[in-house]
JSON list of C-alpha atoms in Angstrom, two decimals:
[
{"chain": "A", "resi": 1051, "resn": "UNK", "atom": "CA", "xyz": [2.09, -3.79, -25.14]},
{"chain": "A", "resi": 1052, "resn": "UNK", "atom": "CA", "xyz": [-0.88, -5.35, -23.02]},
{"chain": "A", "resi": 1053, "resn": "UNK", "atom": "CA", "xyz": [-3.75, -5.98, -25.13]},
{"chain": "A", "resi": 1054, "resn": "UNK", "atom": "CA", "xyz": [-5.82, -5.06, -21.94]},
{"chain": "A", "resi": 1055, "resn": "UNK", "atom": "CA", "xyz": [-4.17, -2.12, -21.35]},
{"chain": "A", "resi": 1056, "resn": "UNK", "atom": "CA", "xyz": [-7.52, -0.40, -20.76]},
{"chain": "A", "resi": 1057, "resn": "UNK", "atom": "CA", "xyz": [-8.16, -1.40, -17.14]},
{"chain": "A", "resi": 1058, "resn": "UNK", "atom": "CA", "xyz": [-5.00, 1.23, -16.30]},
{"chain": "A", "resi": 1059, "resn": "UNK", "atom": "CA", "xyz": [-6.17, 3.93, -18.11]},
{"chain": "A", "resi": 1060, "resn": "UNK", "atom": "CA", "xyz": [-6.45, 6.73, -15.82]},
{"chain": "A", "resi": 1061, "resn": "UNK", "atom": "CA", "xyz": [-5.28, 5.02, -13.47]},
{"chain": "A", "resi": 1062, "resn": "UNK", "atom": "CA", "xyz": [-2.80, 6.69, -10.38]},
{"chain": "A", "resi": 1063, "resn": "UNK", "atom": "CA", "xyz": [-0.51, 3.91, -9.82]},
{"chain": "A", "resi": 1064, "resn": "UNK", "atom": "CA", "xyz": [2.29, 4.25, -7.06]},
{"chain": "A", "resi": 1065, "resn": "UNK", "atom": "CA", "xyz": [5.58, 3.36, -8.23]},
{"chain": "A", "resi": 1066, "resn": "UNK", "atom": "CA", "xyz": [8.33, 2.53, -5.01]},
{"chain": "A", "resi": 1067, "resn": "UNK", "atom": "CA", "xyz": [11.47, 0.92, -6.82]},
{"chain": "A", "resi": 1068, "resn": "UNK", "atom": "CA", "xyz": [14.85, 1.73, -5.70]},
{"chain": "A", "resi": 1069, "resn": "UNK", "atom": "CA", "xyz": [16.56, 0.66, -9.13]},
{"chain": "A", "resi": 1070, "resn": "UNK", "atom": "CA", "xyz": [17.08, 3.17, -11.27]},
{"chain": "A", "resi": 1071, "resn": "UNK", "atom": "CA", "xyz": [16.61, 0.86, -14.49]},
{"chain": "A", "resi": 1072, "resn": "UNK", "atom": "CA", "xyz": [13.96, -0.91, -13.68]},
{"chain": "A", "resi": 1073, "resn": "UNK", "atom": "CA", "xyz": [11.73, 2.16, -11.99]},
{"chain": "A", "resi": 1074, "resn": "UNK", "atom": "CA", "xyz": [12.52, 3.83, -15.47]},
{"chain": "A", "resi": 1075, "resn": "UNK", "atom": "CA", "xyz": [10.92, 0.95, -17.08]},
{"chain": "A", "resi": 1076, "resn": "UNK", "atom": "CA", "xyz": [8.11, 0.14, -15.28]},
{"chain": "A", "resi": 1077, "resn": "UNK", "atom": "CA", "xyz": [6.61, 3.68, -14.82]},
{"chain": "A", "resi": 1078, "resn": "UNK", "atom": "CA", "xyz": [7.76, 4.25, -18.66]},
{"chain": "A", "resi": 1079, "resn": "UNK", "atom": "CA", "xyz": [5.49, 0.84, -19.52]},
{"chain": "A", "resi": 1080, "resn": "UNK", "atom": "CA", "xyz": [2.47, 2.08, -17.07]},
{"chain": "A", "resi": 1081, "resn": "UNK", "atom": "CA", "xyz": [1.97, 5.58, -18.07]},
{"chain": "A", "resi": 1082, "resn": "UNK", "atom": "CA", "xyz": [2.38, 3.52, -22.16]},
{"chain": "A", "resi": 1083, "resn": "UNK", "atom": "CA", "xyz": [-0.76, 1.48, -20.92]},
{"chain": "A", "resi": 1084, "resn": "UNK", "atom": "CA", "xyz": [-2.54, 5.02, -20.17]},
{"chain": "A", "resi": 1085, "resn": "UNK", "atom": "CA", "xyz": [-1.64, 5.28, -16.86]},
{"chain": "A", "resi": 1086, "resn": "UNK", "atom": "CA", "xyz": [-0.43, 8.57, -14.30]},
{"chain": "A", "resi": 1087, "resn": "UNK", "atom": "CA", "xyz": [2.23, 7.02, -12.29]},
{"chain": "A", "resi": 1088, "resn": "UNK", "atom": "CA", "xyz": [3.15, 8.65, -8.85]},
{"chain": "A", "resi": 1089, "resn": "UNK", "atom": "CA", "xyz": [6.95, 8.15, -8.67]},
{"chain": "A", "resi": 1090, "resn": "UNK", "atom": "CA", "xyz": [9.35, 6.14, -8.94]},
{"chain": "A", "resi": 1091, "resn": "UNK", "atom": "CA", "xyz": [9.66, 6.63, -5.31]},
{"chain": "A", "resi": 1092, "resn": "UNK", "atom": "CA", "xyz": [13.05, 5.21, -4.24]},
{"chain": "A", "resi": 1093, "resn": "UNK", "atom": "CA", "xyz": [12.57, 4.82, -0.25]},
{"chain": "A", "resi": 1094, "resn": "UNK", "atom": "CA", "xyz": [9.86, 3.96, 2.18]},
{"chain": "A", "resi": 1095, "resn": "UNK", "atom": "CA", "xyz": [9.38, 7.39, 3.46]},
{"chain": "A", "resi": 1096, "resn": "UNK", "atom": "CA", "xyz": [9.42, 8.65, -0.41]},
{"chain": "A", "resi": 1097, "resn": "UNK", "atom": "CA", "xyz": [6.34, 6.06, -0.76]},
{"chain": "A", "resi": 1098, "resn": "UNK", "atom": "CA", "xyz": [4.47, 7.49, 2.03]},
{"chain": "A", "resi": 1099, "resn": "UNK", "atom": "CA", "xyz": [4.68, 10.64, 0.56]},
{"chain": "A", "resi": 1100, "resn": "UNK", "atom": "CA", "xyz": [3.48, 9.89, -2.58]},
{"chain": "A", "resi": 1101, "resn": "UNK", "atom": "CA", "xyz": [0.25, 7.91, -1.04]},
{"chain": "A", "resi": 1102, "resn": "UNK", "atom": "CA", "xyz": [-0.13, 11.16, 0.98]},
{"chain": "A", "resi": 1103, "resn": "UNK", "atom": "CA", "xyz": [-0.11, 10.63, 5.18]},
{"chain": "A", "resi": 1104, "resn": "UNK", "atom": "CA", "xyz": [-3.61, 11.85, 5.62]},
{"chain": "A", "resi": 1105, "resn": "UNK", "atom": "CA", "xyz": [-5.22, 9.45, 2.91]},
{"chain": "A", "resi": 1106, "resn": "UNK", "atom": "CA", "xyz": [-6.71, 12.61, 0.73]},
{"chain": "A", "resi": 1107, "resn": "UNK", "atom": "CA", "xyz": [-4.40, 11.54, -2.24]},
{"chain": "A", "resi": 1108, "resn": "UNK", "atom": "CA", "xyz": [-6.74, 9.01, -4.95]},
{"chain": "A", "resi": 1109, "resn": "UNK", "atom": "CA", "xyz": [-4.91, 6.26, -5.46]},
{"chain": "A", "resi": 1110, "resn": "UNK", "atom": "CA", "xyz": [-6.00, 3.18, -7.45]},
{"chain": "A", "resi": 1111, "resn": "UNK", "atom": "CA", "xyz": [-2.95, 0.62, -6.74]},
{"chain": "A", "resi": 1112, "resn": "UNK", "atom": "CA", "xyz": [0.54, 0.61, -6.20]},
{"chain": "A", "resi": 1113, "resn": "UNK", "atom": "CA", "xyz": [3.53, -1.23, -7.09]},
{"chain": "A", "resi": 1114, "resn": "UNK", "atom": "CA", "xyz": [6.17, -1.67, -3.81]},
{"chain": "A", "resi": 1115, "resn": "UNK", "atom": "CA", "xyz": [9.61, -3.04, -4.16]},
{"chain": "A", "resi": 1116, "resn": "UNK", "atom": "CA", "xyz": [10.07, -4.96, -1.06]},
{"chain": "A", "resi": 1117, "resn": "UNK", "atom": "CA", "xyz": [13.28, -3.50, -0.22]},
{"chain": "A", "resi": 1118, "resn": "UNK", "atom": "CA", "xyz": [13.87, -0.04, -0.33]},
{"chain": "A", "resi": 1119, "resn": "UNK", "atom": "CA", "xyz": [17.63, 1.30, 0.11]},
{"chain": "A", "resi": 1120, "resn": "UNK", "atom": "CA", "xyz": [17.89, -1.36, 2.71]},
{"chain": "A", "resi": 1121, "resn": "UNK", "atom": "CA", "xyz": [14.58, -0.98, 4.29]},
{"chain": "A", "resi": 1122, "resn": "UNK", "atom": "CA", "xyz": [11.44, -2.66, 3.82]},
{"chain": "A", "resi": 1123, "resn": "UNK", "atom": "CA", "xyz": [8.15, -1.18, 2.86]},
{"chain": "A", "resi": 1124, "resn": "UNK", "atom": "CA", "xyz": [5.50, -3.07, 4.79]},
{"chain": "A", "resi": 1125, "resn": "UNK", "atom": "CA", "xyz": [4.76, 0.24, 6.52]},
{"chain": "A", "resi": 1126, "resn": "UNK", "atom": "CA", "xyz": [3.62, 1.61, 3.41]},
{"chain": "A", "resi": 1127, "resn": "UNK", "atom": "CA", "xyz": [1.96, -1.72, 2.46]},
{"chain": "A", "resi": 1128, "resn": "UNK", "atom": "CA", "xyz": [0.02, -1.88, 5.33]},
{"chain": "A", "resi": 1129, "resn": "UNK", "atom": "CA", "xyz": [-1.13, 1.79, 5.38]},
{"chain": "A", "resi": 1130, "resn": "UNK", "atom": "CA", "xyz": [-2.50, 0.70, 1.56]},
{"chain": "A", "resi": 1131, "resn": "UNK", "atom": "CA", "xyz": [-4.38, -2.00, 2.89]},
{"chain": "A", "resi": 1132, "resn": "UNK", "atom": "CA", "xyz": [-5.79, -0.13, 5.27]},
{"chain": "A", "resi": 1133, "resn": "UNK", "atom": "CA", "xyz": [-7.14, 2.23, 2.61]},
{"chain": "A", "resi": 1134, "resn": "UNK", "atom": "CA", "xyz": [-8.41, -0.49, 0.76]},
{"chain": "A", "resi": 1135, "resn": "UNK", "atom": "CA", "xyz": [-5.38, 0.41, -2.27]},
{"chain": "A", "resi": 1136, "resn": "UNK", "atom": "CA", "xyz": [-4.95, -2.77, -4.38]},
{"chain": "A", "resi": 1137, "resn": "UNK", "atom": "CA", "xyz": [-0.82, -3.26, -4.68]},
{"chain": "A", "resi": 1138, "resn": "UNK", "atom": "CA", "xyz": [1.95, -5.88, -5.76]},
{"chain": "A", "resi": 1139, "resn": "UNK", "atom": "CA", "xyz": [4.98, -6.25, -4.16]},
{"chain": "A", "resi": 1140, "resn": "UNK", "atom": "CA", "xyz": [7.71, -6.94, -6.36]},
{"chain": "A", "resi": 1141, "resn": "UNK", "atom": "CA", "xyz": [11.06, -8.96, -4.89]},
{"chain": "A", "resi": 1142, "resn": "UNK", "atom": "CA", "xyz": [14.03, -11.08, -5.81]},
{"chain": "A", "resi": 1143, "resn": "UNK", "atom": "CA", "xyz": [13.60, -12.84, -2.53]},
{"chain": "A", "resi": 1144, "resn": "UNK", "atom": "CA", "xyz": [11.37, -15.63, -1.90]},
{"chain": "A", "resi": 1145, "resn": "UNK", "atom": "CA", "xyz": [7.82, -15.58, -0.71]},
{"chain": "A", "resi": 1146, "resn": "UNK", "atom": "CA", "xyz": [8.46, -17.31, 2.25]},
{"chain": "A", "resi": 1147, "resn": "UNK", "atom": "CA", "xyz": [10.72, -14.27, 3.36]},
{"chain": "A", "resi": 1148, "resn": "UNK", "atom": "CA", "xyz": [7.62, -12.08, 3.42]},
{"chain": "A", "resi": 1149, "resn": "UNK", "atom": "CA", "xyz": [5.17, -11.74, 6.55]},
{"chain": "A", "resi": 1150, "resn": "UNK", "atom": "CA", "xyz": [2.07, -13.99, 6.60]},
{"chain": "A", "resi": 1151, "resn": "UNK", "atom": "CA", "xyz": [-0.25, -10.91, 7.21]},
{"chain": "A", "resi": 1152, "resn": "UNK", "atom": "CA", "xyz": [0.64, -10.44, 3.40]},
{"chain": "A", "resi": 1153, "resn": "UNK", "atom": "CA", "xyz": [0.12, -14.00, 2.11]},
{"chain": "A", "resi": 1154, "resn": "UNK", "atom": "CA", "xyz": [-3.01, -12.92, -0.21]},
{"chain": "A", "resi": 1155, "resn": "UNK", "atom": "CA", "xyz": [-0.67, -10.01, -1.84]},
{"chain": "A", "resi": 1156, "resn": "UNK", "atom": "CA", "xyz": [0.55, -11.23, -5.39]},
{"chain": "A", "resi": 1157, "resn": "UNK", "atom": "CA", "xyz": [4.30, -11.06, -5.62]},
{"chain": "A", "resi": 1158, "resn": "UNK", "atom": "CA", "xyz": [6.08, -10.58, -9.18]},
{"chain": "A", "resi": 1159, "resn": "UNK", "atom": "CA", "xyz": [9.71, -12.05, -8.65]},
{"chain": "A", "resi": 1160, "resn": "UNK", "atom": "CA", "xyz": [12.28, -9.71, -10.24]},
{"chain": "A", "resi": 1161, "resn": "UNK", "atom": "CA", "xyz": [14.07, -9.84, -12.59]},
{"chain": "A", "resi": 1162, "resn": "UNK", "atom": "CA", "xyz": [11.02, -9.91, -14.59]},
{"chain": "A", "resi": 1163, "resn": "UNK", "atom": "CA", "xyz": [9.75, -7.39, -17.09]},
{"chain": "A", "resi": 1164, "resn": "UNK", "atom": "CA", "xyz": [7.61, -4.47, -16.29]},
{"chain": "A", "resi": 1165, "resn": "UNK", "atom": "CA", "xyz": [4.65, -6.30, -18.84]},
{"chain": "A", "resi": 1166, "resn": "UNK", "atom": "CA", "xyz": [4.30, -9.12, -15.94]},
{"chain": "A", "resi": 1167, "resn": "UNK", "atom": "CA", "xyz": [4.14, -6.29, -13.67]},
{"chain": "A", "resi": 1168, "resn": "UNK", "atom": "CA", "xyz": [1.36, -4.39, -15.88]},
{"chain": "A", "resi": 1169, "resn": "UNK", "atom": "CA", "xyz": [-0.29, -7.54, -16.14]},
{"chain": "A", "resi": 1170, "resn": "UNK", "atom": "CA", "xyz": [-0.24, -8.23, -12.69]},
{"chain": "A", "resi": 1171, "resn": "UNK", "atom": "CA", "xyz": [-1.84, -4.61, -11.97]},
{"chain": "A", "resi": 1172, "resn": "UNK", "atom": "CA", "xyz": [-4.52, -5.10, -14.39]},
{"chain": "A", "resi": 1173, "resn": "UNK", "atom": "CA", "xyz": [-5.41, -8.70, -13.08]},
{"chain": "A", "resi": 1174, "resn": "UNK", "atom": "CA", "xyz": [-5.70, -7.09, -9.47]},
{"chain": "A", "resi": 1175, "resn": "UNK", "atom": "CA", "xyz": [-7.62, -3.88, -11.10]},
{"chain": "A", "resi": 1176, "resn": "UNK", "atom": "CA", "xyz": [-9.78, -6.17, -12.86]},
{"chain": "A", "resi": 1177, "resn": "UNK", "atom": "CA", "xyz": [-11.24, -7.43, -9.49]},
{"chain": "A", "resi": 1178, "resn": "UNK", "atom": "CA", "xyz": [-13.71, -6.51, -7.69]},
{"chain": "A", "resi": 1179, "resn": "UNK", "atom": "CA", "xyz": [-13.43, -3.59, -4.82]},
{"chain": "A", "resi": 1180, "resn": "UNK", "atom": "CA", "xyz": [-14.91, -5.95, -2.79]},
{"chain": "A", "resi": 1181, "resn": "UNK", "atom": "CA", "xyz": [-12.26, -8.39, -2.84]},
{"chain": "A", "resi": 1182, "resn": "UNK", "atom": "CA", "xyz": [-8.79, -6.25, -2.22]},
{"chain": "A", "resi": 1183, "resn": "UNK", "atom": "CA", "xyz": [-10.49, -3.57, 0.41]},
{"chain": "A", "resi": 1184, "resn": "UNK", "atom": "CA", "xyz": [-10.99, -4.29, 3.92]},
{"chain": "A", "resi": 1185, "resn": "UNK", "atom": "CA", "xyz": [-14.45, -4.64, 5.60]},
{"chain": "A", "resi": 1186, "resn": "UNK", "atom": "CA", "xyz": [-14.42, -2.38, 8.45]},
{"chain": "A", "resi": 1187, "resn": "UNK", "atom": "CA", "xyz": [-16.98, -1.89, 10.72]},
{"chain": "A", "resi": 1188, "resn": "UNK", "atom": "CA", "xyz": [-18.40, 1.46, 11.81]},
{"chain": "A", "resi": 1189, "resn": "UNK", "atom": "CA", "xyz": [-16.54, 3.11, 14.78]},
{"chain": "A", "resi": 1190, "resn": "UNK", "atom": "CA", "xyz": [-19.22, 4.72, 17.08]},
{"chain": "A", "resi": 1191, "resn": "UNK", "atom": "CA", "xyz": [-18.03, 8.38, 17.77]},
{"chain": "A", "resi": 1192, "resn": "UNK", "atom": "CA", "xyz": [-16.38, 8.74, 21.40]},
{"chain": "A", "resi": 1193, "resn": "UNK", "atom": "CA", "xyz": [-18.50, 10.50, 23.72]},
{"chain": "A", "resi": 1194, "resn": "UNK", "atom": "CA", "xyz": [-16.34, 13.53, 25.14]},
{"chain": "A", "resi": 1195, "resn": "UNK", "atom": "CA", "xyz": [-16.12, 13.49, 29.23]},
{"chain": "A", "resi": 1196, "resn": "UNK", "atom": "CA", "xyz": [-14.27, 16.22, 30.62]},
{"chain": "A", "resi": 1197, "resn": "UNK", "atom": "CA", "xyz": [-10.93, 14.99, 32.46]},
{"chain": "A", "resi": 1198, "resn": "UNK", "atom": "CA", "xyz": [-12.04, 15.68, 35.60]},
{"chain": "A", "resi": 1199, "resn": "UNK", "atom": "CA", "xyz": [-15.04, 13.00, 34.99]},
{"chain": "A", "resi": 1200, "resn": "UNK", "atom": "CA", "xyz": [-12.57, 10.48, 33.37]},
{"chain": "A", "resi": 1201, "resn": "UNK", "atom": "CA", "xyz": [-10.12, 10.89, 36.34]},
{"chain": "A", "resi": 1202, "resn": "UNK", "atom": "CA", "xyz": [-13.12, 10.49, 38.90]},
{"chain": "A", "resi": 1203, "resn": "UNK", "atom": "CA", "xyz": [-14.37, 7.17, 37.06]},
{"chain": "A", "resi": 1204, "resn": "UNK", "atom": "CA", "xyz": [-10.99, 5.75, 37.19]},
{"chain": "A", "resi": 1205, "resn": "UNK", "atom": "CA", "xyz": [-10.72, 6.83, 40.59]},
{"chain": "A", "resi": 1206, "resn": "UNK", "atom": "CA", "xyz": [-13.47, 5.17, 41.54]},
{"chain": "A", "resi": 1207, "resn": "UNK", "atom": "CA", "xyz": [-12.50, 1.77, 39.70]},
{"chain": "A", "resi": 1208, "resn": "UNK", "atom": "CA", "xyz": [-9.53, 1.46, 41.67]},
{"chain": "A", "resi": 1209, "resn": "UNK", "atom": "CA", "xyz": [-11.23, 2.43, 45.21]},
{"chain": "A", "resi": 1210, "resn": "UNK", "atom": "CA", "xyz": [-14.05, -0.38, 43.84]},
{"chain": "A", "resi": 1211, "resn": "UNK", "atom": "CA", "xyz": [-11.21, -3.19, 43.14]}
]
């Protein structure tokens, strides 16, 4: 039991582990540190279901087992970091294996217990927003131009060049 236990409490924390055992553990050991675990969610597409495609689903972190059933779950991951979700991957592989565009994501080699992975989450929780979302600058809205316009302009561009 985590003697810090309170930083998950409440918490929705994505679960995508494709063993059996250890997803029985892990989201057993969460939901014992207070909090509501979304899964175990044993593939990639199962993942992206439980984060919800349209980004309406709250999520506060996640936990992703690198491979999934043969597959790998950096889709997922990167959809996360795009909505600014704090997650650890978990792996029996090395580090080195793993993309660089996810060097600053902690990594809990397996076969560890699921406390190092709730300690893990509550280090990463324990941050600020600030550090695990992405700073995004504001998108100006797209001016609408009917197709006719658009097709004239890039008519035009090509008579021009």
């Amino acid at each position: 039991m985590l003697t810090d236990g309170l930083l998950l409490s409440g918490k929705r924390i994505v679960v995508a582990e494709d063993d059996y055992l250890l997803a029985t553990t892990v989201c057993r050991d969460l939901e014992e540190q207070g909090a509501t675990v979304l899964g175990p969610a044993p593939t990639p597409f199962y993942a992206m279901q439980l984060i919800g495609p349209d980004g309406r689903r709250k999520i506060d972190a996640a936990v992703l087992d690198v491979h999934l059933h043969g597959l790998t779950v950096y889709e997922v991951a990167e959809v996360l970091q795009d909505r600014g979700v704090p997650f650890i991957f978990t792996t029996g592989f090395e580090k080195t294996f793993m993309p660089t565009r996810f060097d600053s994501i902690p990594v809990v080699q397996k076969p560890t217990g699921s406390t190092g992975i709730a300690q893990e989450l509550s280090k990463l929780l324990s941050k600020p927003q600030a550090a695990h979302s992405l700073q995004r600058l504001p998108v100006p809205p797209l001016s609408y131009e009917p197709p006719v316009v658009h097709f004239a302009r890039a008519l035009a561009r090509q008579i021009v060049t």
